[in-house]
């Protein structure tokens, strides 16, 4: 695929799995879709996990005005839920998601996040585009730019050590959405299997999972 050239920042993962922690180096720990991935379904969410705590106020707008950055509120009785009205929104000047040949055509998105670890740091963020990505008639190449506007909790730019001052990657959408629920394809330990007490329980799905729903 001939992705847009001349954009640098970060390194490509060596293992294409969202759990491939450490493959990207520096501050970005994981992201999905993967770099240069093709066949990404049009209703896919974009997920990024950082190695250090991130200031959510540096790229999330608290549009539901509840004082929490990166959440949705329950609408009043009789009111239909809306990703635009009831969820916090992405600041598109800080995180730019656009067709690679149309840098000005930003995709608006809601942002969901959660705190992790003993220090309750914001590490994983999920961007849900408000409209389907791509096209029903052909594949579309997308670029995601995580800009220097994103700050760590100490106030420094998250990408101060990146040569380009930002982290950028591309992916290509399919022409259809994924409406099939995920399924478990493998588990460890197996059913009624006897294993050591310090074994790690593992569940493998047949599709990439939203990290906020499984962590």
JSON list of C-alpha atoms in Angstrom, two decimals:
[
{"chain": "A", "resi": 1, "resn": "UNK", "atom": "CA", "xyz": [0.00, 0.00, 0.00]},
{"chain": "A", "resi": 2, "resn": "UNK", "atom": "CA", "xyz": [1.32, 3.42, -0.91]},
{"chain": "A", "resi": 3, "resn": "UNK", "atom": "CA", "xyz": [0.81, 5.30, 2.36]},
{"chain": "A", "resi": 4, "resn": "UNK", "atom": "CA", "xyz": [1.58, 8.99, 2.62]},
{"chain": "A", "resi": 5, "resn": "UNK", "atom": "CA", "xyz": [5.33, 9.53, 2.69]},
{"chain": "A", "resi": 6, "resn": "UNK", "atom": "CA", "xyz": [7.42, 12.05, 4.60]},
{"chain": "A", "resi": 7, "resn": "UNK", "atom": "CA", "xyz": [5.71, 11.67, 8.00]},
{"chain": "A", "resi": 8, "resn": "UNK", "atom": "CA", "xyz": [7.94, 10.37, 10.75]},
{"chain": "A", "resi": 9, "resn": "UNK", "atom": "CA", "xyz": [7.70, 9.74, 14.46]},
{"chain": "A", "resi": 10, "resn": "UNK", "atom": "CA", "xyz": [7.98, 6.55, 16.51]},
{"chain": "A", "resi": 11, "resn": "UNK", "atom": "CA", "xyz": [8.91, 3.07, 15.37]},
{"chain": "A", "resi": 12, "resn": "UNK", "atom": "CA", "xyz": [6.79, 0.32, 13.89]},
{"chain": "A", "resi": 13, "resn": "UNK", "atom": "CA", "xyz": [5.82, -2.56, 16.20]},
{"chain": "A", "resi": 14, "resn": "UNK", "atom": "CA", "xyz": [7.70, -5.81, 15.68]},
{"chain": "A", "resi": 15, "resn": "UNK", "atom": "CA", "xyz": [4.75, -7.93, 16.83]},
{"chain": "A", "resi": 16, "resn": "UNK", "atom": "CA", "xyz": [1.28, -7.07, 15.57]},
{"chain": "A", "resi": 17, "resn": "UNK", "atom": "CA", "xyz": [-0.73, -7.57, 18.73]},
{"chain": "A", "resi": 18, "resn": "UNK", "atom": "CA", "xyz": [-2.24, -4.96, 21.00]},
{"chain": "A", "resi": 19, "resn": "UNK", "atom": "CA", "xyz": [-0.62, -6.82, 23.90]},
{"chain": "A", "resi": 20, "resn": "UNK", "atom": "CA", "xyz": [2.83, -6.53, 22.29]},
{"chain": "A", "resi": 21, "resn": "UNK", "atom": "CA", "xyz": [4.02, -4.14, 24.99]},
{"chain": "A", "resi": 22, "resn": "UNK", "atom": "CA", "xyz": [7.47, -2.71, 24.42]},
{"chain": "A", "resi": 23, "resn": "UNK", "atom": "CA", "xyz": [7.47, -3.01, 20.65]},
{"chain": "A", "resi": 24, "resn": "UNK", "atom": "CA", "xyz": [7.08, 0.72, 20.02]},
{"chain": "A", "resi": 25, "resn": "UNK", "atom": "CA", "xyz": [9.62, 2.12, 22.46]},
{"chain": "A", "resi": 26, "resn": "UNK", "atom": "CA", "xyz": [9.62, 5.52, 24.14]},
{"chain": "A", "resi": 27, "resn": "UNK", "atom": "CA", "xyz": [6.25, 6.63, 25.49]},
{"chain": "A", "resi": 28, "resn": "UNK", "atom": "CA", "xyz": [3.76, 4.87, 23.17]},
{"chain": "A", "resi": 29, "resn": "UNK", "atom": "CA", "xyz": [3.35, 1.33, 24.46]},
{"chain": "A", "resi": 30, "resn": "UNK", "atom": "CA", "xyz": [0.64, 0.00, 22.11]},
{"chain": "A", "resi": 31, "resn": "UNK", "atom": "CA", "xyz": [-1.87, 1.19, 19.57]},
{"chain": "A", "resi": 32, "resn": "UNK", "atom": "CA", "xyz": [-4.62, -0.20, 17.36]},
{"chain": "A", "resi": 33, "resn": "UNK", "atom": "CA", "xyz": [-5.06, -0.29, 14.41]},
{"chain": "A", "resi": 34, "resn": "UNK", "atom": "CA", "xyz": [-1.46, -1.37, 13.88]},
{"chain": "A", "resi": 35, "resn": "UNK", "atom": "CA", "xyz": [0.98, 0.53, 11.72]},
{"chain": "A", "resi": 36, "resn": "UNK", "atom": "CA", "xyz": [0.28, -0.05, 7.99]},
{"chain": "A", "resi": 37, "resn": "UNK", "atom": "CA", "xyz": [-2.56, -2.46, 8.79]},
{"chain": "A", "resi": 38, "resn": "UNK", "atom": "CA", "xyz": [-5.05, -3.03, 5.97]},
{"chain": "A", "resi": 39, "resn": "UNK", "atom": "CA", "xyz": [-8.62, -4.31, 6.01]},
{"chain": "A", "resi": 40, "resn": "UNK", "atom": "CA", "xyz": [-9.54, -2.26, 9.10]},
{"chain": "A", "resi": 41, "resn": "UNK", "atom": "CA", "xyz": [-13.32, -2.27, 9.47]},
{"chain": "A", "resi": 42, "resn": "UNK", "atom": "CA", "xyz": [-15.08, 1.07, 9.11]},
{"chain": "A", "resi": 43, "resn": "UNK", "atom": "CA", "xyz": [-16.55, 1.04, 12.65]},
{"chain": "A", "resi": 44, "resn": "UNK", "atom": "CA", "xyz": [-13.21, 0.33, 14.32]},
{"chain": "A", "resi": 45, "resn": "UNK", "atom": "CA", "xyz": [-12.21, 2.36, 17.38]},
{"chain": "A", "resi": 46, "resn": "UNK", "atom": "CA", "xyz": [-8.66, 3.69, 17.70]},
{"chain": "A", "resi": 47, "resn": "UNK", "atom": "CA", "xyz": [-6.85, 2.78, 20.92]},
{"chain": "A", "resi": 48, "resn": "UNK", "atom": "CA", "xyz": [-3.55, 4.04, 22.33]},
{"chain": "A", "resi": 49, "resn": "UNK", "atom": "CA", "xyz": [-1.74, 3.00, 25.50]},
{"chain": "A", "resi": 50, "resn": "UNK", "atom": "CA", "xyz": [1.10, 5.12, 26.90]},
{"chain": "A", "resi": 51, "resn": "UNK", "atom": "CA", "xyz": [3.95, 4.06, 29.17]},
{"chain": "A", "resi": 52, "resn": "UNK", "atom": "CA", "xyz": [3.58, 7.11, 31.42]},
{"chain": "A", "resi": 53, "resn": "UNK", "atom": "CA", "xyz": [0.66, 8.93, 32.94]},
{"chain": "A", "resi": 54, "resn": "UNK", "atom": "CA", "xyz": [-0.97, 11.39, 30.52]},
{"chain": "A", "resi": 55, "resn": "UNK", "atom": "CA", "xyz": [-2.84, 14.60, 31.35]},
{"chain": "A", "resi": 56, "resn": "UNK", "atom": "CA", "xyz": [-6.31, 13.95, 29.86]},
{"chain": "A", "resi": 57, "resn": "UNK", "atom": "CA", "xyz": [-7.12, 17.68, 29.88]},
{"chain": "A", "resi": 58, "resn": "UNK", "atom": "CA", "xyz": [-4.45, 18.28, 27.23]},
{"chain": "A", "resi": 59, "resn": "UNK", "atom": "CA", "xyz": [-6.50, 16.66, 24.45]},
{"chain": "A", "resi": 60, "resn": "UNK", "atom": "CA", "xyz": [-9.97, 15.83, 25.81]},
{"chain": "A", "resi": 61, "resn": "UNK", "atom": "CA", "xyz": [-12.85, 18.29, 26.05]},
{"chain": "A", "resi": 62, "resn": "UNK", "atom": "CA", "xyz": [-15.18, 17.72, 29.01]},
{"chain": "A", "resi": 63, "resn": "UNK", "atom": "CA", "xyz": [-18.19, 18.36, 26.82]},
{"chain": "A", "resi": 64, "resn": "UNK", "atom": "CA", "xyz": [-20.63, 16.54, 29.12]},
{"chain": "A", "resi": 65, "resn": "UNK", "atom": "CA", "xyz": [-19.52, 18.96, 31.87]},
{"chain": "A", "resi": 66, "resn": "UNK", "atom": "CA", "xyz": [-19.34, 16.50, 34.75]},
{"chain": "A", "resi": 67, "resn": "UNK", "atom": "CA", "xyz": [-15.74, 17.26, 35.74]},
{"chain": "A", "resi": 68, "resn": "UNK", "atom": "CA", "xyz": [-14.41, 13.90, 34.47]},
{"chain": "A", "resi": 69, "resn": "UNK", "atom": "CA", "xyz": [-12.31, 13.76, 31.31]},
{"chain": "A", "resi": 70, "resn": "UNK", "atom": "CA", "xyz": [-12.94, 10.78, 29.03]},
{"chain": "A", "resi": 71, "resn": "UNK", "atom": "CA", "xyz": [-16.32, 9.42, 30.05]},
{"chain": "A", "resi": 72, "resn": "UNK", "atom": "CA", "xyz": [-19.99, 9.27, 29.07]},
{"chain": "A", "resi": 73, "resn": "UNK", "atom": "CA", "xyz": [-22.98, 10.17, 31.20]},
{"chain": "A", "resi": 74, "resn": "UNK", "atom": "CA", "xyz": [-26.34, 8.44, 31.37]},
{"chain": "A", "resi": 75, "resn": "UNK", "atom": "CA", "xyz": [-28.99, 10.56, 29.62]},
{"chain": "A", "resi": 76, "resn": "UNK", "atom": "CA", "xyz": [-32.16, 11.59, 31.37]},
{"chain": "A", "resi": 77, "resn": "UNK", "atom": "CA", "xyz": [-35.10, 9.20, 31.23]},
{"chain": "A", "resi": 78, "resn": "UNK", "atom": "CA", "xyz": [-36.76, 9.30, 27.85]},
{"chain": "A", "resi": 79, "resn": "UNK", "atom": "CA", "xyz": [-33.68, 10.82, 26.16]},
{"chain": "A", "resi": 80, "resn": "UNK", "atom": "CA", "xyz": [-31.82, 8.78, 23.54]},
{"chain": "A", "resi": 81, "resn": "UNK", "atom": "CA", "xyz": [-28.11, 8.24, 24.17]},
{"chain": "A", "resi": 82, "resn": "UNK", "atom": "CA", "xyz": [-25.82, 10.29, 21.92]},
{"chain": "A", "resi": 83, "resn": "UNK", "atom": "CA", "xyz": [-22.04, 9.84, 21.54]},
{"chain": "A", "resi": 84, "resn": "UNK", "atom": "CA", "xyz": [-21.86, 13.55, 20.70]},
{"chain": "A", "resi": 85, "resn": "UNK", "atom": "CA", "xyz": [-23.95, 14.95, 23.54]},
{"chain": "A", "resi": 86, "resn": "UNK", "atom": "CA", "xyz": [-23.27, 12.53, 26.38]},
{"chain": "A", "resi": 87, "resn": "UNK", "atom": "CA", "xyz": [-19.59, 11.63, 25.87]},
{"chain": "A", "resi": 88, "resn": "UNK", "atom": "CA", "xyz": [-16.45, 13.74, 26.11]},
{"chain": "A", "resi": 89, "resn": "UNK", "atom": "CA", "xyz": [-14.97, 14.72, 22.76]},
{"chain": "A", "resi": 90, "resn": "UNK", "atom": "CA", "xyz": [-11.50, 14.58, 21.25]},
{"chain": "A", "resi": 91, "resn": "UNK", "atom": "CA", "xyz": [-9.61, 17.81, 20.64]},
{"chain": "A", "resi": 92, "resn": "UNK", "atom": "CA", "xyz": [-8.76, 17.37, 16.95]},
{"chain": "A", "resi": 93, "resn": "UNK", "atom": "CA", "xyz": [-5.89, 19.85, 17.20]},
{"chain": "A", "resi": 94, "resn": "UNK", "atom": "CA", "xyz": [-4.13, 17.46, 19.60]},
{"chain": "A", "resi": 95, "resn": "UNK", "atom": "CA", "xyz": [-5.07, 14.11, 18.01]},
{"chain": "A", "resi": 96, "resn": "UNK", "atom": "CA", "xyz": [-5.55, 14.32, 14.25]},
{"chain": "A", "resi": 97, "resn": "UNK", "atom": "CA", "xyz": [-7.35, 11.46, 12.47]},
{"chain": "A", "resi": 98, "resn": "UNK", "atom": "CA", "xyz": [-7.82, 12.02, 8.74]},
{"chain": "A", "resi": 99, "resn": "UNK", "atom": "CA", "xyz": [-7.69, 10.42, 5.28]},
{"chain": "A", "resi": 100, "resn": "UNK", "atom": "CA", "xyz": [-4.01, 10.52, 4.33]},
{"chain": "A", "resi": 101, "resn": "UNK", "atom": "CA", "xyz": [-4.70, 12.53, 1.17]},
{"chain": "A", "resi": 102, "resn": "UNK", "atom": "CA", "xyz": [-6.99, 15.00, 2.97]},
{"chain": "A", "resi": 103, "resn": "UNK", "atom": "CA", "xyz": [-5.04, 16.39, 5.97]},
{"chain": "A", "resi": 104, "resn": "UNK", "atom": "CA", "xyz": [-7.75, 18.97, 6.69]},
{"chain": "A", "resi": 105, "resn": "UNK", "atom": "CA", "xyz": [-10.60, 16.45, 6.92]},
{"chain": "A", "resi": 106, "resn": "UNK", "atom": "CA", "xyz": [-10.46, 15.57, 10.63]},
{"chain": "A", "resi": 107, "resn": "UNK", "atom": "CA", "xyz": [-12.63, 12.80, 12.01]},
{"chain": "A", "resi": 108, "resn": "UNK", "atom": "CA", "xyz": [-14.57, 13.91, 15.09]},
{"chain": "A", "resi": 109, "resn": "UNK", "atom": "CA", "xyz": [-14.48, 11.33, 17.88]},
{"chain": "A", "resi": 110, "resn": "UNK", "atom": "CA", "xyz": [-15.65, 10.65, 21.39]},
{"chain": "A", "resi": 111, "resn": "UNK", "atom": "CA", "xyz": [-12.94, 9.71, 23.91]},
{"chain": "A", "resi": 112, "resn": "UNK", "atom": "CA", "xyz": [-13.16, 7.02, 26.56]},
{"chain": "A", "resi": 113, "resn": "UNK", "atom": "CA", "xyz": [-10.47, 6.33, 29.14]},
{"chain": "A", "resi": 114, "resn": "UNK", "atom": "CA", "xyz": [-9.87, 4.84, 32.55]},
{"chain": "A", "resi": 115, "resn": "UNK", "atom": "CA", "xyz": [-7.28, 5.19, 35.30]},
{"chain": "A", "resi": 116, "resn": "UNK", "atom": "CA", "xyz": [-4.87, 2.35, 35.93]},
{"chain": "A", "resi": 117, "resn": "UNK", "atom": "CA", "xyz": [-2.39, 1.27, 38.59]},
{"chain": "A", "resi": 118, "resn": "UNK", "atom": "CA", "xyz": [-1.93, 2.26, 42.21]},
{"chain": "A", "resi": 119, "resn": "UNK", "atom": "CA", "xyz": [-1.43, 5.91, 41.23]},
{"chain": "A", "resi": 120, "resn": "UNK", "atom": "CA", "xyz": [-4.63, 5.91, 39.13]},
{"chain": "A", "resi": 121, "resn": "UNK", "atom": "CA", "xyz": [-2.83, 7.26, 36.07]},
{"chain": "A", "resi": 122, "resn": "UNK", "atom": "CA", "xyz": [-4.49, 7.81, 32.69]},
{"chain": "A", "resi": 123, "resn": "UNK", "atom": "CA", "xyz": [-2.66, 5.41, 30.35]},
{"chain": "A", "resi": 124, "resn": "UNK", "atom": "CA", "xyz": [-5.12, 3.94, 27.82]},
{"chain": "A", "resi": 125, "resn": "UNK", "atom": "CA", "xyz": [-7.37, 6.03, 25.59]},
{"chain": "A", "resi": 126, "resn": "UNK", "atom": "CA", "xyz": [-9.98, 4.90, 23.06]},
{"chain": "A", "resi": 127, "resn": "UNK", "atom": "CA", "xyz": [-11.17, 7.24, 20.28]},
{"chain": "A", "resi": 128, "resn": "UNK", "atom": "CA", "xyz": [-14.57, 6.39, 18.81]},
{"chain": "A", "resi": 129, "resn": "UNK", "atom": "CA", "xyz": [-15.17, 8.21, 15.51]},
{"chain": "A", "resi": 130, "resn": "UNK", "atom": "CA", "xyz": [-18.64, 9.79, 15.41]},
{"chain": "A", "resi": 131, "resn": "UNK", "atom": "CA", "xyz": [-19.06, 8.74, 11.77]},
{"chain": "A", "resi": 132, "resn": "UNK", "atom": "CA", "xyz": [-17.92, 5.60, 9.99]},
{"chain": "A", "resi": 133, "resn": "UNK", "atom": "CA", "xyz": [-14.38, 5.78, 8.68]},
{"chain": "A", "resi": 134, "resn": "UNK", "atom": "CA", "xyz": [-13.56, 5.19, 5.05]},
{"chain": "A", "resi": 135, "resn": "UNK", "atom": "CA", "xyz": [-15.94, 4.49, 2.19]},
{"chain": "A", "resi": 136, "resn": "UNK", "atom": "CA", "xyz": [-18.33, 1.75, 1.05]},
{"chain": "A", "resi": 137, "resn": "UNK", "atom": "CA", "xyz": [-16.89, 1.91, -2.48]},
{"chain": "A", "resi": 138, "resn": "UNK", "atom": "CA", "xyz": [-13.16, 1.58, -1.91]},
{"chain": "A", "resi": 139, "resn": "UNK", "atom": "CA", "xyz": [-10.35, 1.40, 0.60]},
{"chain": "A", "resi": 140, "resn": "UNK", "atom": "CA", "xyz": [-9.17, 4.59, 2.29]},
{"chain": "A", "resi": 141, "resn": "UNK", "atom": "CA", "xyz": [-5.77, 5.28, 3.85]},
{"chain": "A", "resi": 142, "resn": "UNK", "atom": "CA", "xyz": [-5.89, 7.06, 7.22]},
{"chain": "A", "resi": 143, "resn": "UNK", "atom": "CA", "xyz": [-3.26, 8.88, 9.24]},
{"chain": "A", "resi": 144, "resn": "UNK", "atom": "CA", "xyz": [-3.30, 9.30, 13.01]},
{"chain": "A", "resi": 145, "resn": "UNK", "atom": "CA", "xyz": [-1.11, 12.04, 14.50]},
{"chain": "A", "resi": 146, "resn": "UNK", "atom": "CA", "xyz": [-0.56, 12.27, 18.23]},
{"chain": "A", "resi": 147, "resn": "UNK", "atom": "CA", "xyz": [0.80, 15.81, 18.49]},
{"chain": "A", "resi": 148, "resn": "UNK", "atom": "CA", "xyz": [3.03, 17.63, 20.96]},
{"chain": "A", "resi": 149, "resn": "UNK", "atom": "CA", "xyz": [-0.11, 19.15, 22.50]},
{"chain": "A", "resi": 150, "resn": "UNK", "atom": "CA", "xyz": [-0.56, 15.89, 24.44]},
{"chain": "A", "resi": 151, "resn": "UNK", "atom": "CA", "xyz": [1.06, 16.38, 27.84]},
{"chain": "A", "resi": 152, "resn": "UNK", "atom": "CA", "xyz": [2.40, 14.07, 30.49]},
{"chain": "A", "resi": 153, "resn": "UNK", "atom": "CA", "xyz": [1.18, 14.55, 34.03]},
{"chain": "A", "resi": 154, "resn": "UNK", "atom": "CA", "xyz": [4.30, 16.61, 34.80]},
{"chain": "A", "resi": 155, "resn": "UNK", "atom": "CA", "xyz": [3.33, 19.11, 32.09]},
{"chain": "A", "resi": 156, "resn": "UNK", "atom": "CA", "xyz": [5.98, 18.12, 29.53]},
{"chain": "A", "resi": 157, "resn": "UNK", "atom": "CA", "xyz": [5.02, 17.20, 25.97]},
{"chain": "A", "resi": 158, "resn": "UNK", "atom": "CA", "xyz": [4.52, 13.45, 25.66]},
{"chain": "A", "resi": 159, "resn": "UNK", "atom": "CA", "xyz": [6.77, 13.48, 22.59]},
{"chain": "A", "resi": 160, "resn": "UNK", "atom": "CA", "xyz": [9.57, 15.76, 23.74]},
{"chain": "A", "resi": 161, "resn": "UNK", "atom": "CA", "xyz": [12.07, 12.97, 22.95]},
{"chain": "A", "resi": 162, "resn": "UNK", "atom": "CA", "xyz": [10.66, 12.20, 19.50]},
{"chain": "A", "resi": 163, "resn": "UNK", "atom": "CA", "xyz": [12.63, 13.67, 16.61]},
{"chain": "A", "resi": 164, "resn": "UNK", "atom": "CA", "xyz": [9.44, 14.86, 14.90]},
{"chain": "A", "resi": 165, "resn": "UNK", "atom": "CA", "xyz": [7.85, 16.01, 18.16]},
{"chain": "A", "resi": 166, "resn": "UNK", "atom": "CA", "xyz": [4.85, 13.75, 17.58]},
{"chain": "A", "resi": 167, "resn": "UNK", "atom": "CA", "xyz": [3.86, 10.12, 16.95]},
{"chain": "A", "resi": 168, "resn": "UNK", "atom": "CA", "xyz": [2.32, 9.23, 13.58]},
{"chain": "A", "resi": 169, "resn": "UNK", "atom": "CA", "xyz": [1.08, 6.06, 11.93]},
{"chain": "A", "resi": 170, "resn": "UNK", "atom": "CA", "xyz": [-1.14, 4.97, 9.00]},
{"chain": "A", "resi": 171, "resn": "UNK", "atom": "CA", "xyz": [-3.73, 2.28, 8.41]},
{"chain": "A", "resi": 172, "resn": "UNK", "atom": "CA", "xyz": [-6.17, 1.39, 5.61]},
{"chain": "A", "resi": 173, "resn": "UNK", "atom": "CA", "xyz": [-9.90, 0.84, 6.01]},
{"chain": "A", "resi": 174, "resn": "UNK", "atom": "CA", "xyz": [-12.03, -1.85, 4.43]},
{"chain": "A", "resi": 175, "resn": "UNK", "atom": "CA", "xyz": [-15.33, -1.06, 2.70]},
{"chain": "A", "resi": 176, "resn": "UNK", "atom": "CA", "xyz": [-17.53, -2.72, 5.36]},
{"chain": "A", "resi": 177, "resn": "UNK", "atom": "CA", "xyz": [-18.20, -2.57, 9.09]},
{"chain": "A", "resi": 178, "resn": "UNK", "atom": "CA", "xyz": [-17.63, -5.42, 11.54]},
{"chain": "A", "resi": 179, "resn": "UNK", "atom": "CA", "xyz": [-20.99, -6.38, 13.02]},
{"chain": "A", "resi": 180, "resn": "UNK", "atom": "CA", "xyz": [-20.01, -9.90, 14.14]},
{"chain": "A", "resi": 181, "resn": "UNK", "atom": "CA", "xyz": [-19.47, -10.27, 17.91]},
{"chain": "A", "resi": 182, "resn": "UNK", "atom": "CA", "xyz": [-16.00, -11.49, 18.92]},
{"chain": "A", "resi": 183, "resn": "UNK", "atom": "CA", "xyz": [-15.52, -15.10, 20.00]},
{"chain": "A", "resi": 184, "resn": "UNK", "atom": "CA", "xyz": [-13.02, -16.85, 22.25]},
{"chain": "A", "resi": 185, "resn": "UNK", "atom": "CA", "xyz": [-10.61, -18.85, 20.08]},
{"chain": "A", "resi": 186, "resn": "UNK", "atom": "CA", "xyz": [-8.31, -20.27, 22.76]},
{"chain": "A", "resi": 187, "resn": "UNK", "atom": "CA", "xyz": [-7.92, -20.40, 26.54]},
{"chain": "A", "resi": 188, "resn": "UNK", "atom": "CA", "xyz": [-5.23, -21.40, 29.02]},
{"chain": "A", "resi": 189, "resn": "UNK", "atom": "CA", "xyz": [-5.52, -23.34, 31.26]},
{"chain": "A", "resi": 190, "resn": "UNK", "atom": "CA", "xyz": [-7.80, -25.65, 29.31]},
{"chain": "A", "resi": 191, "resn": "UNK", "atom": "CA", "xyz": [-11.06, -27.05, 30.64]},
{"chain": "A", "resi": 192, "resn": "UNK", "atom": "CA", "xyz": [-10.41, -29.23, 33.71]},
{"chain": "A", "resi": 193, "resn": "UNK", "atom": "CA", "xyz": [-6.64, -28.94, 33.10]},
{"chain": "A", "resi": 194, "resn": "UNK", "atom": "CA", "xyz": [-4.33, -29.18, 36.12]},
{"chain": "A", "resi": 195, "resn": "UNK", "atom": "CA", "xyz": [-1.63, -26.51, 36.08]},
{"chain": "A", "resi": 196, "resn": "UNK", "atom": "CA", "xyz": [0.92, -24.94, 38.48]},
{"chain": "A", "resi": 197, "resn": "UNK", "atom": "CA", "xyz": [-0.51, -22.43, 40.98]},
{"chain": "A", "resi": 198, "resn": "UNK", "atom": "CA", "xyz": [1.48, -19.54, 39.44]},
{"chain": "A", "resi": 199, "resn": "UNK", "atom": "CA", "xyz": [0.10, -20.07, 35.93]},
{"chain": "A", "resi": 200, "resn": "UNK", "atom": "CA", "xyz": [-1.22, -17.04, 34.05]},
{"chain": "A", "resi": 201, "resn": "UNK", "atom": "CA", "xyz": [-4.82, -17.30, 32.84]},
{"chain": "A", "resi": 202, "resn": "UNK", "atom": "CA", "xyz": [-4.96, -16.42, 29.14]},
{"chain": "A", "resi": 203, "resn": "UNK", "atom": "CA", "xyz": [-7.92, -15.79, 26.84]},
{"chain": "A", "resi": 204, "resn": "UNK", "atom": "CA", "xyz": [-7.40, -15.33, 23.09]},
{"chain": "A", "resi": 205, "resn": "UNK", "atom": "CA", "xyz": [-10.12, -13.72, 20.97]},
{"chain": "A", "resi": 206, "resn": "UNK", "atom": "CA", "xyz": [-10.56, -13.99, 17.21]},
{"chain": "A", "resi": 207, "resn": "UNK", "atom": "CA", "xyz": [-10.58, -10.20, 16.87]},
{"chain": "A", "resi": 208, "resn": "UNK", "atom": "CA", "xyz": [-8.90, -7.16, 18.39]},
{"chain": "A", "resi": 209, "resn": "UNK", "atom": "CA", "xyz": [-10.68, -6.17, 21.61]},
{"chain": "A", "resi": 210, "resn": "UNK", "atom": "CA", "xyz": [-11.47, -2.76, 23.07]},
{"chain": "A", "resi": 211, "resn": "UNK", "atom": "CA", "xyz": [-8.90, -2.61, 25.93]},
{"chain": "A", "resi": 212, "resn": "UNK", "atom": "CA", "xyz": [-11.26, -0.64, 28.18]},
{"chain": "A", "resi": 213, "resn": "UNK", "atom": "CA", "xyz": [-13.74, -3.54, 28.17]},
{"chain": "A", "resi": 214, "resn": "UNK", "atom": "CA", "xyz": [-11.23, -6.23, 29.17]},
{"chain": "A", "resi": 215, "resn": "UNK", "atom": "CA", "xyz": [-8.69, -4.56, 31.47]}
]
